[in-house]
Coordinates of C-alpha atoms and ligand atoms in Angstrom, one line a residue:
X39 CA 128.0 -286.7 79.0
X40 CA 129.0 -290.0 80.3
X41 CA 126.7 -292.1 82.6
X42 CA 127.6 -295.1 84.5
X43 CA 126.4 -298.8 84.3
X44 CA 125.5 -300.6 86.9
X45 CA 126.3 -302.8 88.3
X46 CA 128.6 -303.5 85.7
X47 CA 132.5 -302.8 86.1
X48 CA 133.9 -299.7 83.8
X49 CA 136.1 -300.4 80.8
X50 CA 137.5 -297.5 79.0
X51 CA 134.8 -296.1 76.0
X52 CA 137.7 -296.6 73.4
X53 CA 139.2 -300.3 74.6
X54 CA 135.6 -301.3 74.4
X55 CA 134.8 -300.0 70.9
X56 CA 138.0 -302.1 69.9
X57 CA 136.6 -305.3 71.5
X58 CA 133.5 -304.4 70.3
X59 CA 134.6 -303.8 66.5
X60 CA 136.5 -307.1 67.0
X61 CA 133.5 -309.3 68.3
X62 CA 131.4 -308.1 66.1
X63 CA 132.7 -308.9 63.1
X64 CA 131.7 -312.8 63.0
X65 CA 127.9 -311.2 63.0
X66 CA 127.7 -307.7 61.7
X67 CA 127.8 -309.5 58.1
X68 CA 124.0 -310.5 59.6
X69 CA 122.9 -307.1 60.9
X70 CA 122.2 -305.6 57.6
X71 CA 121.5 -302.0 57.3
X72 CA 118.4 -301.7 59.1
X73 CA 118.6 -303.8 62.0
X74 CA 117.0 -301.4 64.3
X75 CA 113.7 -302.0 64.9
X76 CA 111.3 -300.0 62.8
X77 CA 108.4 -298.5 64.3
X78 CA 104.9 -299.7 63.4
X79 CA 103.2 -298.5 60.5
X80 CA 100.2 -296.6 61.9
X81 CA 97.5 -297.3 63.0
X82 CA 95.3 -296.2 60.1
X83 CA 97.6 -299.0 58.3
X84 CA 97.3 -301.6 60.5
X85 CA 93.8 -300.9 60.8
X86 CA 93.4 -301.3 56.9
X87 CA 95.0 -304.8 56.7
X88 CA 92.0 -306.0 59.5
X89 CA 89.7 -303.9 57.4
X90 CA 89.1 -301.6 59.8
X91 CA 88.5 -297.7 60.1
X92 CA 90.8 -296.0 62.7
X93 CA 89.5 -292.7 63.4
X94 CA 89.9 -290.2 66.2
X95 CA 88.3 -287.0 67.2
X96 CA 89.4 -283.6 66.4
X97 CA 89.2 -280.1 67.0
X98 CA 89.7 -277.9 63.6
X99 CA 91.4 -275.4 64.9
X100 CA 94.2 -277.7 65.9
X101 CA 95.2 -279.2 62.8
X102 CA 98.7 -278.2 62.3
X103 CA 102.3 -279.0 64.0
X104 CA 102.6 -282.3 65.8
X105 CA 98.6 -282.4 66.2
X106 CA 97.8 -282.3 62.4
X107 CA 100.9 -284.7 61.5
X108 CA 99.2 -287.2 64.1
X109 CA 95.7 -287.1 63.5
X110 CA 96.6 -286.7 59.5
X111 CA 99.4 -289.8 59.6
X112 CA 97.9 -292.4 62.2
X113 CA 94.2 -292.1 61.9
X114 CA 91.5 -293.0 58.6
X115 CA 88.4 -291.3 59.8
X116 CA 87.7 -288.2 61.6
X117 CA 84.8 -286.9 64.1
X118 CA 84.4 -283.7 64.8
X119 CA 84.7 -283.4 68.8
X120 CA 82.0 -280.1 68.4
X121 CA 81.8 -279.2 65.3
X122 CA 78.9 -280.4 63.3
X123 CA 77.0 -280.3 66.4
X124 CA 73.7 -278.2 66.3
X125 CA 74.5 -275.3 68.7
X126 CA 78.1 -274.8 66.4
X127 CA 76.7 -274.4 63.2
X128 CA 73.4 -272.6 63.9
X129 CA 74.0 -270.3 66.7
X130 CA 71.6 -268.3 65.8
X131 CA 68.6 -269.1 63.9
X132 CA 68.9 -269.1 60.1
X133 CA 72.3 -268.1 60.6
X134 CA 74.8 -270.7 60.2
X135 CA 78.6 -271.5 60.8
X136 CA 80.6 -274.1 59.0
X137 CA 83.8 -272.3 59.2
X138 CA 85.2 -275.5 62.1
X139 CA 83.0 -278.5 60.4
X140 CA 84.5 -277.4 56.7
X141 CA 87.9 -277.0 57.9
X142 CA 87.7 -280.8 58.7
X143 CA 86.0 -282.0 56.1
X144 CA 88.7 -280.4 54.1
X145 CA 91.6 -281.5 56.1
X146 CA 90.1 -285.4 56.1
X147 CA 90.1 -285.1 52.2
X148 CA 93.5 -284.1 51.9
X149 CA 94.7 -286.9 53.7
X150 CA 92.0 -289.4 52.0
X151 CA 89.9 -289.8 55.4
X152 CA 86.5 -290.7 55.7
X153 CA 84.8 -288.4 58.2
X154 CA 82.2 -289.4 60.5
X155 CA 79.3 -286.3 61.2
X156 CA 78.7 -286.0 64.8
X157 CA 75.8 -285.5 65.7
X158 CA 72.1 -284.6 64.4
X159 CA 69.8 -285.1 67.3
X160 CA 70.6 -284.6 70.6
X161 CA 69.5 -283.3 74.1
X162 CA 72.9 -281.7 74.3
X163 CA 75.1 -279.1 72.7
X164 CA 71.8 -277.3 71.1
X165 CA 71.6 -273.5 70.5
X166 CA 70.0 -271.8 73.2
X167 CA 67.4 -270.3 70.4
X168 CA 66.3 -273.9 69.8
X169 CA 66.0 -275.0 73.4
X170 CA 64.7 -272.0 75.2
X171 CA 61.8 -271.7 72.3
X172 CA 58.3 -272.6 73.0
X173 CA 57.7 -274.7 70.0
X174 CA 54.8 -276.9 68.9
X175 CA 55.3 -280.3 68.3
X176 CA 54.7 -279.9 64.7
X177 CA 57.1 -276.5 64.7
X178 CA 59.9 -278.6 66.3
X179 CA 59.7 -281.4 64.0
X180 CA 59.8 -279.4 60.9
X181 CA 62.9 -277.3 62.8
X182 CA 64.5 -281.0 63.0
X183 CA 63.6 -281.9 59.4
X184 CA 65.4 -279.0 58.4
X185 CA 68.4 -279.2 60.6
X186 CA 69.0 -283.0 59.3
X187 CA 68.0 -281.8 55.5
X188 CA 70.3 -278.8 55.8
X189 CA 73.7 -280.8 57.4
X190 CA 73.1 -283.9 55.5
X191 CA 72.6 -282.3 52.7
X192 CA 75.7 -279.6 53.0
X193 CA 78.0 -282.5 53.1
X194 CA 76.7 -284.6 50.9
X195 CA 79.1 -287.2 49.0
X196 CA 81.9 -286.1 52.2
X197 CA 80.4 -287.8 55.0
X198 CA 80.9 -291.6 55.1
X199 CA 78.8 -291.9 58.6
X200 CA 76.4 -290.2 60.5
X201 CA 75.4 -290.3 64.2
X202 CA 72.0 -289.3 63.4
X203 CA 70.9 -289.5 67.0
X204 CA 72.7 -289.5 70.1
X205 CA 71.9 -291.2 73.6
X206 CA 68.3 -291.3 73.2
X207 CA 67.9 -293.8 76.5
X208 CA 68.6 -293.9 79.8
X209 CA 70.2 -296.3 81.6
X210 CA 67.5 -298.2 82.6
X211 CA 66.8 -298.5 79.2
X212 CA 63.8 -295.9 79.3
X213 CA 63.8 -293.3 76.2
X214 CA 65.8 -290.3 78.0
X215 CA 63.1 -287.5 78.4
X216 CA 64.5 -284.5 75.9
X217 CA 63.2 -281.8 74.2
X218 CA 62.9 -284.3 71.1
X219 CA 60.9 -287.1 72.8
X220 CA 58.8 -285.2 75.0
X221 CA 57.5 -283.3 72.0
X222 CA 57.6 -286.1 69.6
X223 CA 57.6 -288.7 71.1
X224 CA 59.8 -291.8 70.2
X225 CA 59.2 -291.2 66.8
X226 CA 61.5 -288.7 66.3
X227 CA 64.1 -291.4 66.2
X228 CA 62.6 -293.3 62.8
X229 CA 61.8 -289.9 61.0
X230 CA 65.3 -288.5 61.6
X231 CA 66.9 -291.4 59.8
X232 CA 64.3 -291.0 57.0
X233 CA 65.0 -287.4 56.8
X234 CA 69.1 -288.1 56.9
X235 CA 68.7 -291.0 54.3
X236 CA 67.0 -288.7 51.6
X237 CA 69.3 -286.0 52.4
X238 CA 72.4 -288.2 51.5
X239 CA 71.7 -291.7 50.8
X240 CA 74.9 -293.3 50.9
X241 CA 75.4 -292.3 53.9
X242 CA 76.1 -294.6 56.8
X243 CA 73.2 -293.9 59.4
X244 CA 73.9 -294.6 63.1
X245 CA 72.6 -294.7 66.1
X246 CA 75.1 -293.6 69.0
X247 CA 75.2 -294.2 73.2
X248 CA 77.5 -294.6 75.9
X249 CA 77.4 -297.3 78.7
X250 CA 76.3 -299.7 76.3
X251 CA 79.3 -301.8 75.3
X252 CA 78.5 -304.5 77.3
X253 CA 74.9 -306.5 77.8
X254 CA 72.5 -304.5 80.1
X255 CA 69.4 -303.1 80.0
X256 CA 70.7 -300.2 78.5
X257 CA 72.0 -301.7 75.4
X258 CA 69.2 -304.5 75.5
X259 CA 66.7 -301.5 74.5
X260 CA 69.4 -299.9 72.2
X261 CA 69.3 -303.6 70.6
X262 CA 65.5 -304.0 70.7
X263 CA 64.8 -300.6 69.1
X264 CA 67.1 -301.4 66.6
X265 CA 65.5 -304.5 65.6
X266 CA 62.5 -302.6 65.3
X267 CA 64.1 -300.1 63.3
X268 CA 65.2 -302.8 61.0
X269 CA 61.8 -304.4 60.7
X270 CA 60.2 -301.2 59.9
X271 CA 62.4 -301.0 57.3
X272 CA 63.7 -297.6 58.4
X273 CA 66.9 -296.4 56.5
X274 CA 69.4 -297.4 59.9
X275 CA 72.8 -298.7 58.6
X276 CA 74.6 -299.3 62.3
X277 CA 75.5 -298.9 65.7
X278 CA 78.4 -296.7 67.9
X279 CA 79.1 -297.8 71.4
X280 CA 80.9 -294.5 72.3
X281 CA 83.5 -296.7 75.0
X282 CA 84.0 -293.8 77.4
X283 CA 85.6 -296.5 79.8
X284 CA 87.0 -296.5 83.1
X285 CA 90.5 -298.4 83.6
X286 CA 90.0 -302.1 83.9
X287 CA 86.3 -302.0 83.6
X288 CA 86.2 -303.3 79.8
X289 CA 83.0 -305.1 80.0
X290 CA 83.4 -308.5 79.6
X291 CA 80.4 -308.8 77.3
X292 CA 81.6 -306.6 74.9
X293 CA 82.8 -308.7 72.0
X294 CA 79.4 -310.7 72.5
X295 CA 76.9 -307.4 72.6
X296 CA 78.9 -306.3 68.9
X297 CA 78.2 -309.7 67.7
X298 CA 74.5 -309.4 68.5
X299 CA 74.3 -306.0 67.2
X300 CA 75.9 -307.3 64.2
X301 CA 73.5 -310.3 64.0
X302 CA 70.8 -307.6 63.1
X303 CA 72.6 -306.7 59.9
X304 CA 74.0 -303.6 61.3
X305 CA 77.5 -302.3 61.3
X306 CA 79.0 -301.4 64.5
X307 CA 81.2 -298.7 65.6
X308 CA 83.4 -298.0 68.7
X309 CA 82.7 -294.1 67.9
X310 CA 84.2 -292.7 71.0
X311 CA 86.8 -294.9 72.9
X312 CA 88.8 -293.4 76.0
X313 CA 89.7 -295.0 79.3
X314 CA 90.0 -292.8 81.9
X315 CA 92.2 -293.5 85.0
X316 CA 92.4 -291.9 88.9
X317 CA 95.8 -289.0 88.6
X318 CA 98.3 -289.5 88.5
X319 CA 99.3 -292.1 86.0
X320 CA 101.4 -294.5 86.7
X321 CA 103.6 -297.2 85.1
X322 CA 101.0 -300.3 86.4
X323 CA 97.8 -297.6 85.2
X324 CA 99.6 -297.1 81.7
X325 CA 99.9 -300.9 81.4
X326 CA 96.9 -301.8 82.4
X327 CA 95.5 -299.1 80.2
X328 CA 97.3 -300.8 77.2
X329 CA 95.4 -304.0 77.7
X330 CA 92.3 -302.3 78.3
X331 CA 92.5 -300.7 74.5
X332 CA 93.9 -303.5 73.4
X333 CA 91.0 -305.9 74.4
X334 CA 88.6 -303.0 72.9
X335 CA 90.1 -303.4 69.7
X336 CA 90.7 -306.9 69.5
X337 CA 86.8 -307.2 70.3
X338 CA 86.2 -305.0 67.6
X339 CA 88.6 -307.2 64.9
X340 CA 86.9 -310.3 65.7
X341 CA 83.3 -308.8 64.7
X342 CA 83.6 -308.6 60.7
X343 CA 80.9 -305.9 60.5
X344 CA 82.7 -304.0 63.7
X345 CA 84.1 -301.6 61.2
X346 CA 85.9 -298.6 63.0
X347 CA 87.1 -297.4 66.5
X348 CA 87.4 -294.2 66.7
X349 CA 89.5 -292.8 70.0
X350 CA 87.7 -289.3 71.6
X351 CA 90.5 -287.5 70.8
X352 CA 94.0 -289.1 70.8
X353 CA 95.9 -287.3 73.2
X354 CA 95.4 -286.5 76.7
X355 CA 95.6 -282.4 76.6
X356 CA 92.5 -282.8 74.4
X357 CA 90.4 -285.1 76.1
X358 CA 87.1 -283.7 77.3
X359 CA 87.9 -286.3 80.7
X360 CA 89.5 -284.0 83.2
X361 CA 86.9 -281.0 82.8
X362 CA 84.2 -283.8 83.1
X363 CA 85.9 -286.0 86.3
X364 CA 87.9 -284.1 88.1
X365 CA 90.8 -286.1 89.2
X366 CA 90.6 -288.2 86.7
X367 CA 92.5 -288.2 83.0
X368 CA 95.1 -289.7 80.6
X369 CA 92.3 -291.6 79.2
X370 CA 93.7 -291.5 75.7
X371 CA 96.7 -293.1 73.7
X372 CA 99.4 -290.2 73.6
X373 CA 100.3 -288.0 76.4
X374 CA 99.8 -284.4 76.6
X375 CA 102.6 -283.8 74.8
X376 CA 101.7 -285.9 71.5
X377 CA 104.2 -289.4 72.6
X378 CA 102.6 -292.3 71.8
X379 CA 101.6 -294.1 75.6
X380 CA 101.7 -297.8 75.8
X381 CA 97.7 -297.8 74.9
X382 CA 98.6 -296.7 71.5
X383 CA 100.7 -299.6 71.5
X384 CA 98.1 -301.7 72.6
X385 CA 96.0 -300.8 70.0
X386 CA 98.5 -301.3 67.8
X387 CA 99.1 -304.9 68.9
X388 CA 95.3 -305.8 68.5
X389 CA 95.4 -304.5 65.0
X390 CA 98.6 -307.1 64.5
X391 CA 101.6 -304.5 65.3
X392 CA 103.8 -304.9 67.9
X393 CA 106.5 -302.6 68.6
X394 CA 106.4 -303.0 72.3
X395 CA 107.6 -306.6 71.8
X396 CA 108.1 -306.6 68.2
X397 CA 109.1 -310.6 67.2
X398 CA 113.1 -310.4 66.1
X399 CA 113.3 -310.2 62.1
X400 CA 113.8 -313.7 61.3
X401 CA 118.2 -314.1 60.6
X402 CA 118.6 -310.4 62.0
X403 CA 118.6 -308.9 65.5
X404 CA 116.8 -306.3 66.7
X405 CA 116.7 -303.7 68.9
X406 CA 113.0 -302.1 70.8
X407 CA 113.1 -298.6 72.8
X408 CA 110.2 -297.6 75.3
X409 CA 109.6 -295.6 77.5
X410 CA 108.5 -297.4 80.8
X411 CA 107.8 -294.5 83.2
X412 CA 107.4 -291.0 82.2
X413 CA 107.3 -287.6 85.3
X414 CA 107.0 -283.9 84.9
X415 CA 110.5 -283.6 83.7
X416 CA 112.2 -287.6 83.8
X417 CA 111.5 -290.5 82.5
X418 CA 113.1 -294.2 82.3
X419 CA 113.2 -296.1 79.4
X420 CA 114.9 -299.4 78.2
X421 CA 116.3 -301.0 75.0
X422 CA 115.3 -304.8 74.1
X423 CA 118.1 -306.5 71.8
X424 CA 116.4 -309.1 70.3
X425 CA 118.5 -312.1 68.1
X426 CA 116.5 -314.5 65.6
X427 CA 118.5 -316.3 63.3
X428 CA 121.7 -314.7 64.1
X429 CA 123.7 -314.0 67.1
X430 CA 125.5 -310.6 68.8
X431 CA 129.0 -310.8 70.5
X432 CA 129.4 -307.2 71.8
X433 CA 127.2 -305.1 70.8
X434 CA 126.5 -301.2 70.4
X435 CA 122.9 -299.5 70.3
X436 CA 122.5 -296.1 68.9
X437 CA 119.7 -293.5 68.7
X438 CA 118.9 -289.6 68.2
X439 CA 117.3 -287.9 71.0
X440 CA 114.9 -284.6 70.0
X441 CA 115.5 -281.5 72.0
X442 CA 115.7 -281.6 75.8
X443 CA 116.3 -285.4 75.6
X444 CA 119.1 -286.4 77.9
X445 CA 120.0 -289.7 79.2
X446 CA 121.0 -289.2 83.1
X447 CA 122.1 -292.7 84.4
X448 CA 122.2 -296.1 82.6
X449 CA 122.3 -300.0 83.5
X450 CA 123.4 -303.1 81.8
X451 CA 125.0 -301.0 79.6
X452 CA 127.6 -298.3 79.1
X453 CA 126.1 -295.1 77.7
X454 CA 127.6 -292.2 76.6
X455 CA 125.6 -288.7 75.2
X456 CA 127.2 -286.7 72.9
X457 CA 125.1 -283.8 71.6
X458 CA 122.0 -285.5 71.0
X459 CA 123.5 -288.6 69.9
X460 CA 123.4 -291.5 72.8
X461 CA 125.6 -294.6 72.2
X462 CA 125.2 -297.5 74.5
X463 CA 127.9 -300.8 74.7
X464 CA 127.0 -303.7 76.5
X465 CA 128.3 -304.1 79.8
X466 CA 131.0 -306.9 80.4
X467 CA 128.6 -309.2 81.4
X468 CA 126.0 -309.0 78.4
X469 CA 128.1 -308.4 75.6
X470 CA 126.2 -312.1 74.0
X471 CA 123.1 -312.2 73.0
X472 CA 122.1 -315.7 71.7
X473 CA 120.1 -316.4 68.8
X474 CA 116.7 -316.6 70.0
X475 CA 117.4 -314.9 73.2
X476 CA 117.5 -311.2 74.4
X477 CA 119.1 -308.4 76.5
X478 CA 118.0 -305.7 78.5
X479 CA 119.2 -302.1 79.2
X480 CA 117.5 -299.3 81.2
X481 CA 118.2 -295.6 81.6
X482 CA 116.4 -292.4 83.4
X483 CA 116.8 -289.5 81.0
X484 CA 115.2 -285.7 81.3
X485 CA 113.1 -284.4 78.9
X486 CA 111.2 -281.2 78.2
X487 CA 108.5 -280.3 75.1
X488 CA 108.4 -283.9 74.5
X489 CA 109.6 -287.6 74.7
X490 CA 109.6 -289.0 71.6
X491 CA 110.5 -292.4 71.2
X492 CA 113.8 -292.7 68.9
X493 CA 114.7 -295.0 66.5
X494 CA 117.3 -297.4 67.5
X495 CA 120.1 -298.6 65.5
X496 CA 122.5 -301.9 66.1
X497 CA 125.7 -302.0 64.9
Ligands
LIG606 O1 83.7 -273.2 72.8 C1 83.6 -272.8 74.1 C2 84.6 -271.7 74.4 O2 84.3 -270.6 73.6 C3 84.6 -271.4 75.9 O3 85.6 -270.5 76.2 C4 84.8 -272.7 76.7 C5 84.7 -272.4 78.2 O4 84.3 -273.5 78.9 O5 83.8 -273.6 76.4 C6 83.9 -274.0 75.0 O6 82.9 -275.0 74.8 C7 83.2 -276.3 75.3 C8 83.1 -277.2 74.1 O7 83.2 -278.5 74.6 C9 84.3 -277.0 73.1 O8 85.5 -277.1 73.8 C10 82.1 -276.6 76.3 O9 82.2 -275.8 77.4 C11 82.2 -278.0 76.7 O10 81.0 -278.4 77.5 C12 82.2 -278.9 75.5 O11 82.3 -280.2 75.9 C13 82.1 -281.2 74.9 C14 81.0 -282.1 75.4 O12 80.8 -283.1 74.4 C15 79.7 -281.5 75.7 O13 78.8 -282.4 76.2 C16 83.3 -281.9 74.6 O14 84.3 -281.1 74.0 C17 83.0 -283.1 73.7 O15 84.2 -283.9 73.6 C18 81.9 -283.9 74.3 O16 81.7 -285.0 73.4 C19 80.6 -285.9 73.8 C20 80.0 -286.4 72.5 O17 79.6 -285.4 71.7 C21 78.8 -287.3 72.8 N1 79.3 -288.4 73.8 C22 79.9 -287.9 75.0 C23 81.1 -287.0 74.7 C24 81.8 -286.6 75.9 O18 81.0 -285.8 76.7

């Protein structure tokens, strides 16, 4: 199909391939092959030249199709979402389940991942044998021993971290009255490190919490017991400030609290990042969402020992948000139909990619597609020419759609579809783009299954 530009005035599709053939000939012999813009290596790569970890959460039994390709391609580390956690492995007493936390382990090997074990103590997500018991103190300890001794010790060698125990405070930085420290009081928390350290000594051991990314009296006990920890000379090797954030309430303290964290000789990890947002997205939420990840990185890469972010789950149909705040969602950086959302590109930028304003190639131009606003079934994108080094006199963008992709109505530019091939010649009025400058084109399309991004190609 043929869509319009506006406000341009029509030429003819063929006249203006002529002209176009013709005034591009002084600088084609500077677009060599490869002039589109390539996407970003992924994140995993990106994160490796900061000499970080990029991990995300996962569910096993989704680790195929577009999901497996993503989480197998973009991301260095894996958590299970639910897997390792006590009530999924031993349902029963003395009965026990690996068939999820294996298939992980397994997957994360094949794609040379590190996996991060989630989690060994906690008040939640416990099997109801364990919780609705009457146990001694000393019967509950040895029941924890055993747990740690038997997980630990079942993947030893695969597990680069643990979160040996989970949100032990409350927010007013009191010890959070569970099962484990009404019993044991807050010893639990030294013996269970102990017990995971001889299970699998090289083993990372953490201690995990939420709402304590920036200073407060939450985090100020997190920091305090762990400077105890330290002291006592108990087997702790770091930190994970889980991150479940709302949009634009990064705290502004956070780069300083993983500094100070650090300053204890303690790794840090952002273990469970999402920002959750008010339904329905919207173009000014998705953008202010980028910078919101992007800052959480970026606070990350300054802190040498910040070592991984791990996102709770990458993409919005399997974030644990909605069912938890209703009316709330798209907290994570692909949409619910696996596209990358400008938050994945703002933690790309933080880790030193860029392909929402990639920098022109230096004697090349360049040419950026994204998706600006994205409904039900339409969206609107745009197409950044970029010049560096070189110039364009009439020019001519190309890309691929995937199925269901159609481009409805253009501007700035003249855009035809034919199958699932979109060409697009500048308008009359834009046909130069300057070395060192740039020019815009927008479109609404319809799409169904998914919006992928394209590749685009100048020439
Ligand atoms: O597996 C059952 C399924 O059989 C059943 O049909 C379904 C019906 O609701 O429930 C399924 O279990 C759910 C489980 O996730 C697996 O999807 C539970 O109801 C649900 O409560 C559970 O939620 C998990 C939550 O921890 C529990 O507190 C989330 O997936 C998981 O992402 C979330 O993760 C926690 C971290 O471990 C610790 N930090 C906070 C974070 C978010 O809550």
């Amino acid at each position: 199909m043929r869509t319009s530009t506006t406000p341009s005035a029509r030429t003819p599709f063929a006249t203006r391939l002529a002209a176009l053939a013709a005034g591009a000939a002084t600088t084609l012999a500077l677009l060599a092959a490869g002039t589109a813009h390539a996407a970003d290596p992924p994140l995993r790569d990106l994160g490796a030249a900061k000499g970080k970890v990029i991990g995300t959460a996962v569910t096993g039994s989704k680790l195929t199709g577009t999901y497996g390709d993503i989480a197998g391609s973009q991301f260095s580390s894996l958590t299970p979402g639910n897997a390792m956690k006590w009530g999924s492995v031993e349902p029963t007493q003395g009965s026990f389940d690996w068939t999820e936390a294996d298939q992980i382990v397994a997957f994360a090997q094949a794609h040379n991942q590190q996996v991060r074990g989630h989690t060994l103590v906690w008040h939640n997500q416990n099997p109801n044998w364990l919780t609705n018991g009457n146990w001694t103190s000393a019967q509950l300890s040895t029941l924890l021993q055993n747990h740690i001794s038997t997980e630990v010790g079942r993947y030893k060698g695969k597990i680069a971290a643990w979160d040996v125990v989970n949100e032990a405070f409350d927010e007013d930085g009191t010890y959070r009255p569970t099962l484990w420290y009404n019993s044991l009081g807050s010893g639990y928390i030294a013996n269970a490190f102990t017990w995971a350290h001889a299970a699998d000594p090289n083993a990372k051991l953490y201690i995990n919490d939420y709402n304590v990314e920036g200073v407060n009296a939450k985090s100020n006990a997190l920091y305090n017991l762990v400077k105890s920890l330290k002291q006592q000379g108990v087997p702790i090797d770091g930190v994970g400030l889980q991150a479940h954030l709302v949009l634009g309430q990064v705290p502004s303290t956070l780069q300083q609290n993983i500094q100070r964290f650090a300053d204890l000789g303690v790794d840090v990890a952002i273990t469970e990042l999402d920002i959750r947002m008010a339904l329905p997205a919207d173009s000014a939420k998705l953008t202010q969402q980028a910078a919101d990840f992007k800052s959480v990185v970026a606070a990350c890469a300054a802190v040498t020992r910040c070592v991984n972010v791990t996102v709770w789950g990458f993409a919005d149909s399997d974030s644990w948000v909605p069912g938890t705040f209703p009316g709330y969602g798209a907290a994570t950086p692909y949409d619910d139909n696996y596209s990358p959302k400008p938050a994945y590109h703002g933690i790309a930028e933080a880790l030193g990619g860029g392909s929402t304003t990639p920098p022109p190639t230096n004697g090349a131009c360049t040419a950026t597609y994204s998706v600006t606003s994205q409904w039900n079934t339409g969206f609107t994108g745009q197409v950044k020419i970029s010049c560096a080094g070189a110039s364009l006199s009439g020019w001519r963008a190309s890309w691929t759609f995937g199925a269901g992709q159609q481009i409805t109505q253009a501007w700035n530019a003249d855009c035809t579809q034919s199958g699932a091939t979109v060409t697009c010649a500048n308008a009359p009025y834009n046909g130069t783009v300057p070395d060192g400058g740039s020019v815009t084109f927008g479109f609404n399309g319809s799409w169904n299954g998914s919006n992928p991004v394209p590749l685009v190609t100048l020439g």
